[in-house]
Structures are given as C-alpha cells and as structure tokens.
Amino acid sequence: MRVVVNGETVEAREGATIAELVERLLDGSGGRGVAVALEGEVVAQTDWEATVVNPGQRLEVLTAMQGG
Amino acid sequence: MSDERTFELAGRRLRSRLILGSGGFRSLTDLEHALVASGSEILTVAMRRLDPRSQGSVLDVAELLGVDVLPNTAGCSTARDAVRTAQLAREALGVDWVKLEVIGDERTLYPDAIGLLEAAELLVEDGFTVLPYTNDDPILARRLESLGCAAVMPLGSPIGSGSGIRNPSNIRRIVEQATVPVILDAGIGTASDASLAMELGCDAVLLASAVSRAADPALMARAMRLAVEAGFAARQAGRIPVREYALASSPDEGRAVL
C-alpha cells in the first residue's frame, strides 16, 4: 500500500504502524523530540505501536528546528 | 526596587530579560555562541518536518547550555493549524508552553487578531501556558490577557524588519494596563531598540533576526544583553522629564561679575 509521509508518497506493508513508519524515516538517527500527526490529528507516542496507518493516509512527522 | 531584577514568566523565575529566537543563524555554532553571549535562559524553536539527513539539532544546543526551549507556531495562518502545532510541540518536547503565532499576511507577517484570539482560547482551555505574539494594539492585548494568556508579546514593527518600535505610545498603553508580563516581540534592529522597549516598561525583549543576521551574531547578542539591562535600569531609575527649554545644571548663585 501507499501512504504519504511528510508529503512524500512511500510504499509500506499492509497494516504498518506509525511506530514502523517513524522508525523507517529516522533511519537510525536519534529521534528525540519527535511528534506525529495522522490525517492532521496528533497521535501520542504511547499510541504509535498500536496505530495502523491505512492506505493513502497522511502522516506528518515533526521535530524542533531553528526558527522564531 | 533593586530586587525586581528577576522576573517571573510562566512560573519560571528568570534573571535574563532577553529571550532569543533561534531562527536565521548561519550555523548551530553561531547560535551557540550568540546564546552564551546573550545570557538568555529561553530559546524559541519552530516545529518542522523531520529531516533525518540534518546534522545536529537546536535541541542539543539548548540542552548543552541549560536553556529552556519555547516552541512557537511560526508559519501557522489559521487557529486550527496553530493549535495542532502547539499540541505537536507538547508531544515532541514535553512542554506545555507555547509562543502562539497566527499570521495574517505573508508580506507583513502581522498577526491575524481573530485567529489569534480563537487559538489562544482553545489552547488555554487545553491546559497550555500561552504566550501570544500580538499586534501593538492595547485592546487586543487586554482581550488576550482576559482569555488567560500568561504574557502579551506585542510587535515593535514587522518580524525581521529591523525597524524598531514604530508606535511607542501603544507599547506604553499596553504596559500600563497589563497585569501579565509584556514582552516586546518583533522588529528590533539594534541595541537602542531593545533599550527603548525596556525604557517603555516592557518586562523583556524577544528577538532573533537582529542577532542571527548581524555580521557578528555573538557580538550583537552581547550588545542586546547590555541594552536590555541598561534600558531596564533606566526605567527603574526614573528618568528626568522631557522639557522644551534648557534647565541649567550649574548654580546661578556665586557667579563672578567679570
């Protein structure tokens, strides 16, 4: 199936969870200070393992950057 | 009077009345040096899409220097976006305070007053400590305060413009009525602007571009620290009134007849 992670369409297995997709995006880099919105709704980190992303859904993975 | 040198913001007792924004620095090293020179105890950050290729993090710099991170909602143009961004920041950073920005126009980056009030109300209800970036409008500042915001942060002039404080009278009006800290939040260009903000009675100054885009950011950060201290001391000292004509400082008595 295809999902949209940070604006990019990516291929993922059926039933992939938020935790898996975040892990893949991080690709071994730290990952502290990260938050996630699925279809615009904030999902707490404690729910990442249990939350399945459905085909076509938009996942935003954010962190703190220089700004303001 | 002399022990009003510290001030309280959102439950924190602060020695520095200068808050540094992290935007616009050419490198994290520049940011680090400026942060040290500024003496600031708070650093604002933006929430953006994670880029695993980016080296280092603004969070590392803040942690290294023991500075509190204040997330903002920069770039949000609706109350909905701003509320979501604040909630994401709370998740990501484990903090429940936010510098609230709801931007109404790309050219001026002026706040959208209606969206700002709406977002402030929702965030206060959601348990956030809300520090809103607002127009230099005393009525809007009062409305934000009555909604439960922990400070009001009026602009001096447009963000990044370096134009200083375009309407000092309005800043004075906001200061007169406020019972929460007033933080001059945007438009500072150079040290004298920061001094003026403090002389007008602001509790603190928040700035980024004036330091981050200066030719020598660390030196400008030091200048800002001194300017904020000088302006605050001058305010506490009680300045002389402005007069149209001279008032001699040497005595008239005892003058020789020559």
JSON list of C-alpha atoms in Angstrom, two decimals, chain A residues 4-8 21-22 24-48 58-68, chain B residues 20-28 31 44-54 57-60 63 69 72 74 80 84-85 87-89 91-93 99 101 206-208:
[
{"chain": "A", "resi": 4, "resn": "VAL", "atom": "CA", "xyz": [2.16, 9.84, 2.48]},
{"chain": "A", "resi": 5, "resn": "VAL", "atom": "CA", "xyz": [4.93, 10.57, 4.97]},
{"chain": "A", "resi": 6, "resn": "ASN", "atom": "CA", "xyz": [5.94, 14.23, 5.27]},
{"chain": "A", "resi": 7, "resn": "GLY", "atom": "CA", "xyz": [4.47, 14.95, 1.87]},
{"chain": "A", "resi": 8, "resn": "GLU", "atom": "CA", "xyz": [6.22, 12.07, 0.08]},
{"chain": "A", "resi": 21, "resn": "LEU", "atom": "CA", "xyz": [6.97, 4.32, 9.61]},
{"chain": "A", "resi": 22, "resn": "VAL", "atom": "CA", "xyz": [8.66, 6.70, 12.02]},
{"chain": "A", "resi": 24, "resn": "ARG", "atom": "CA", "xyz": [12.00, 3.96, 8.84]},
{"chain": "A", "resi": 25, "resn": "LEU", "atom": "CA", "xyz": [12.02, 7.72, 8.38]},
{"chain": "A", "resi": 26, "resn": "LEU", "atom": "CA", "xyz": [14.52, 8.19, 11.22]},
{"chain": "A", "resi": 27, "resn": "ASP", "atom": "CA", "xyz": [16.80, 5.61, 9.58]},
{"chain": "A", "resi": 28, "resn": "GLY", "atom": "CA", "xyz": [18.92, 5.19, 12.69]},
{"chain": "A", "resi": 29, "resn": "SER", "atom": "CA", "xyz": [19.17, 8.88, 13.56]},
{"chain": "A", "resi": 30, "resn": "GLY", "atom": "CA", "xyz": [18.26, 9.95, 17.12]},
{"chain": "A", "resi": 31, "resn": "GLY", "atom": "CA", "xyz": [14.58, 10.64, 17.05]},
{"chain": "A", "resi": 32, "resn": "ARG", "atom": "CA", "xyz": [14.23, 12.61, 20.24]},
{"chain": "A", "resi": 33, "resn": "GLY", "atom": "CA", "xyz": [11.78, 15.44, 20.27]},
{"chain": "A", "resi": 34, "resn": "VAL", "atom": "CA", "xyz": [9.59, 13.93, 17.57]},
{"chain": "A", "resi": 35, "resn": "ALA", "atom": "CA", "xyz": [5.80, 14.20, 17.28]},
{"chain": "A", "resi": 36, "resn": "VAL", "atom": "CA", "xyz": [3.34, 12.76, 14.81]},
{"chain": "A", "resi": 37, "resn": "ALA", "atom": "CA", "xyz": [0.02, 13.77, 13.27]},
{"chain": "A", "resi": 38, "resn": "LEU", "atom": "CA", "xyz": [-2.05, 11.23, 11.33]},
{"chain": "A", "resi": 39, "resn": "GLU", "atom": "CA", "xyz": [-4.56, 12.87, 8.99]},
{"chain": "A", "resi": 40, "resn": "GLY", "atom": "CA", "xyz": [-3.99, 16.09, 10.93]},
{"chain": "A", "resi": 41, "resn": "GLU", "atom": "CA", "xyz": [-4.70, 14.56, 14.34]},
{"chain": "A", "resi": 42, "resn": "VAL", "atom": "CA", "xyz": [-1.94, 14.36, 16.94]},
{"chain": "A", "resi": 43, "resn": "VAL", "atom": "CA", "xyz": [-1.10, 10.78, 17.98]},
{"chain": "A", "resi": 44, "resn": "ALA", "atom": "CA", "xyz": [0.68, 10.39, 21.33]},
{"chain": "A", "resi": 45, "resn": "GLN", "atom": "CA", "xyz": [3.96, 8.48, 21.21]},
{"chain": "A", "resi": 46, "resn": "THR", "atom": "CA", "xyz": [2.48, 5.85, 23.53]},
{"chain": "A", "resi": 47, "resn": "ASP", "atom": "CA", "xyz": [-0.04, 5.01, 20.78]},
{"chain": "A", "resi": 48, "resn": "TRP", "atom": "CA", "xyz": [2.40, 4.70, 17.86]},
{"chain": "A", "resi": 58, "resn": "ARG", "atom": "CA", "xyz": [-1.10, 11.32, 5.52]},
{"chain": "A", "resi": 59, "resn": "LEU", "atom": "CA", "xyz": [1.46, 11.10, 8.28]},
{"chain": "A", "resi": 60, "resn": "GLU", "atom": "CA", "xyz": [3.34, 14.21, 9.42]},
{"chain": "A", "resi": 61, "resn": "VAL", "atom": "CA", "xyz": [6.48, 13.62, 11.49]},
{"chain": "A", "resi": 62, "resn": "LEU", "atom": "CA", "xyz": [7.74, 16.83, 13.09]},
{"chain": "A", "resi": 63, "resn": "THR", "atom": "CA", "xyz": [10.59, 17.95, 15.29]},
{"chain": "A", "resi": 64, "resn": "ALA", "atom": "CA", "xyz": [12.03, 21.19, 16.68]},
{"chain": "A", "resi": 65, "resn": "MET", "atom": "CA", "xyz": [14.10, 23.23, 14.25]},
{"chain": "A", "resi": 66, "resn": "GLN", "atom": "CA", "xyz": [15.73, 26.66, 14.25]},
{"chain": "A", "resi": 67, "resn": "GLY", "atom": "CA", "xyz": [13.03, 29.27, 13.91]},
{"chain": "A", "resi": 68, "resn": "GLY", "atom": "CA", "xyz": [11.25, 32.17, 15.52]},
{"chain": "B", "resi": 20, "resn": "LEU", "atom": "CA", "xyz": [16.46, 34.64, 21.97]},
{"chain": "B", "resi": 21, "resn": "GLY", "atom": "CA", "xyz": [14.78, 33.23, 18.88]},
{"chain": "B", "resi": 22, "resn": "SER", "atom": "CA", "xyz": [16.79, 30.53, 17.12]},
{"chain": "B", "resi": 23, "resn": "GLY", "atom": "CA", "xyz": [15.82, 31.47, 13.55]},
{"chain": "B", "resi": 24, "resn": "GLY", "atom": "CA", "xyz": [18.18, 32.82, 10.92]},
{"chain": "B", "resi": 25, "resn": "PHE", "atom": "CA", "xyz": [21.53, 31.72, 12.32]},
{"chain": "B", "resi": 26, "resn": "ARG", "atom": "CA", "xyz": [24.00, 30.58, 9.68]},
{"chain": "B", "resi": 27, "resn": "SER", "atom": "CA", "xyz": [25.05, 27.59, 11.79]},
{"chain": "B", "resi": 28, "resn": "LEU", "atom": "CA", "xyz": [24.38, 25.89, 15.11]},
{"chain": "B", "resi": 31, "resn": "LEU", "atom": "CA", "xyz": [23.62, 30.05, 17.55]},
{"chain": "B", "resi": 44, "resn": "THR", "atom": "CA", "xyz": [12.37, 29.70, 20.85]},
{"chain": "B", "resi": 45, "resn": "VAL", "atom": "CA", "xyz": [12.16, 26.94, 18.25]},
{"chain": "B", "resi": 46, "resn": "ALA", "atom": "CA", "xyz": [9.86, 26.12, 15.33]},
{"chain": "B", "resi": 47, "resn": "MET", "atom": "CA", "xyz": [8.20, 22.77, 14.58]},
{"chain": "B", "resi": 48, "resn": "ARG", "atom": "CA", "xyz": [9.04, 21.43, 11.12]},
{"chain": "B", "resi": 49, "resn": "ARG", "atom": "CA", "xyz": [9.08, 18.15, 9.22]},
{"chain": "B", "resi": 50, "resn": "LEU", "atom": "CA", "xyz": [11.80, 15.80, 10.43]},
{"chain": "B", "resi": 51, "resn": "ASP", "atom": "CA", "xyz": [14.75, 15.59, 8.07]},
{"chain": "B", "resi": 52, "resn": "PRO", "atom": "CA", "xyz": [16.93, 12.59, 9.04]},
{"chain": "B", "resi": 53, "resn": "ARG", "atom": "CA", "xyz": [19.81, 13.99, 6.96]},
{"chain": "B", "resi": 54, "resn": "SER", "atom": "CA", "xyz": [20.12, 17.17, 9.02]},
{"chain": "B", "resi": 57, "resn": "SER", "atom": "CA", "xyz": [19.82, 19.78, 16.48]},
{"chain": "B", "resi": 58, "resn": "VAL", "atom": "CA", "xyz": [18.83, 23.05, 18.02]},
{"chain": "B", "resi": 59, "resn": "LEU", "atom": "CA", "xyz": [17.69, 20.93, 20.98]},
{"chain": "B", "resi": 60, "resn": "ASP", "atom": "CA", "xyz": [21.27, 19.75, 21.56]},
{"chain": "B", "resi": 63, "resn": "GLU", "atom": "CA", "xyz": [20.44, 21.23, 26.38]},
{"chain": "B", "resi": 69, "resn": "VAL", "atom": "CA", "xyz": [13.11, 25.60, 24.82]},
{"chain": "B", "resi": 72, "resn": "ASN", "atom": "CA", "xyz": [6.34, 28.51, 18.56]},
{"chain": "B", "resi": 74, "resn": "ALA", "atom": "CA", "xyz": [5.53, 30.11, 13.31]},
{"chain": "B", "resi": 80, "resn": "ARG", "atom": "CA", "xyz": [-6.62, 25.26, 13.74]},
{"chain": "B", "resi": 84, "resn": "ARG", "atom": "CA", "xyz": [-2.33, 21.43, 16.17]},
{"chain": "B", "resi": 85, "resn": "THR", "atom": "CA", "xyz": [1.25, 22.71, 16.02]},
{"chain": "B", "resi": 87, "resn": "GLN", "atom": "CA", "xyz": [-0.14, 20.11, 20.52]},
{"chain": "B", "resi": 88, "resn": "LEU", "atom": "CA", "xyz": [2.61, 18.50, 18.41]},
{"chain": "B", "resi": 89, "resn": "ALA", "atom": "CA", "xyz": [5.22, 20.61, 20.19]},
{"chain": "B", "resi": 91, "resn": "GLU", "atom": "CA", "xyz": [4.14, 15.87, 22.41]},
{"chain": "B", "resi": 92, "resn": "ALA", "atom": "CA", "xyz": [7.61, 16.29, 20.94]},
{"chain": "B", "resi": 93, "resn": "LEU", "atom": "CA", "xyz": [9.21, 18.38, 23.67]},
{"chain": "B", "resi": 99, "resn": "LYS", "atom": "CA", "xyz": [4.68, 31.11, 21.73]},
{"chain": "B", "resi": 101, "resn": "GLU", "atom": "CA", "xyz": [1.64, 32.95, 16.32]},
{"chain": "B", "resi": 206, "resn": "LEU", "atom": "CA", "xyz": [12.32, 38.67, 22.39]},
{"chain": "B", "resi": 207, "resn": "LEU", "atom": "CA", "xyz": [14.43, 38.90, 19.25]},
{"chain": "B", "resi": 208, "resn": "ALA", "atom": "CA", "xyz": [16.06, 36.69, 16.66]}
]
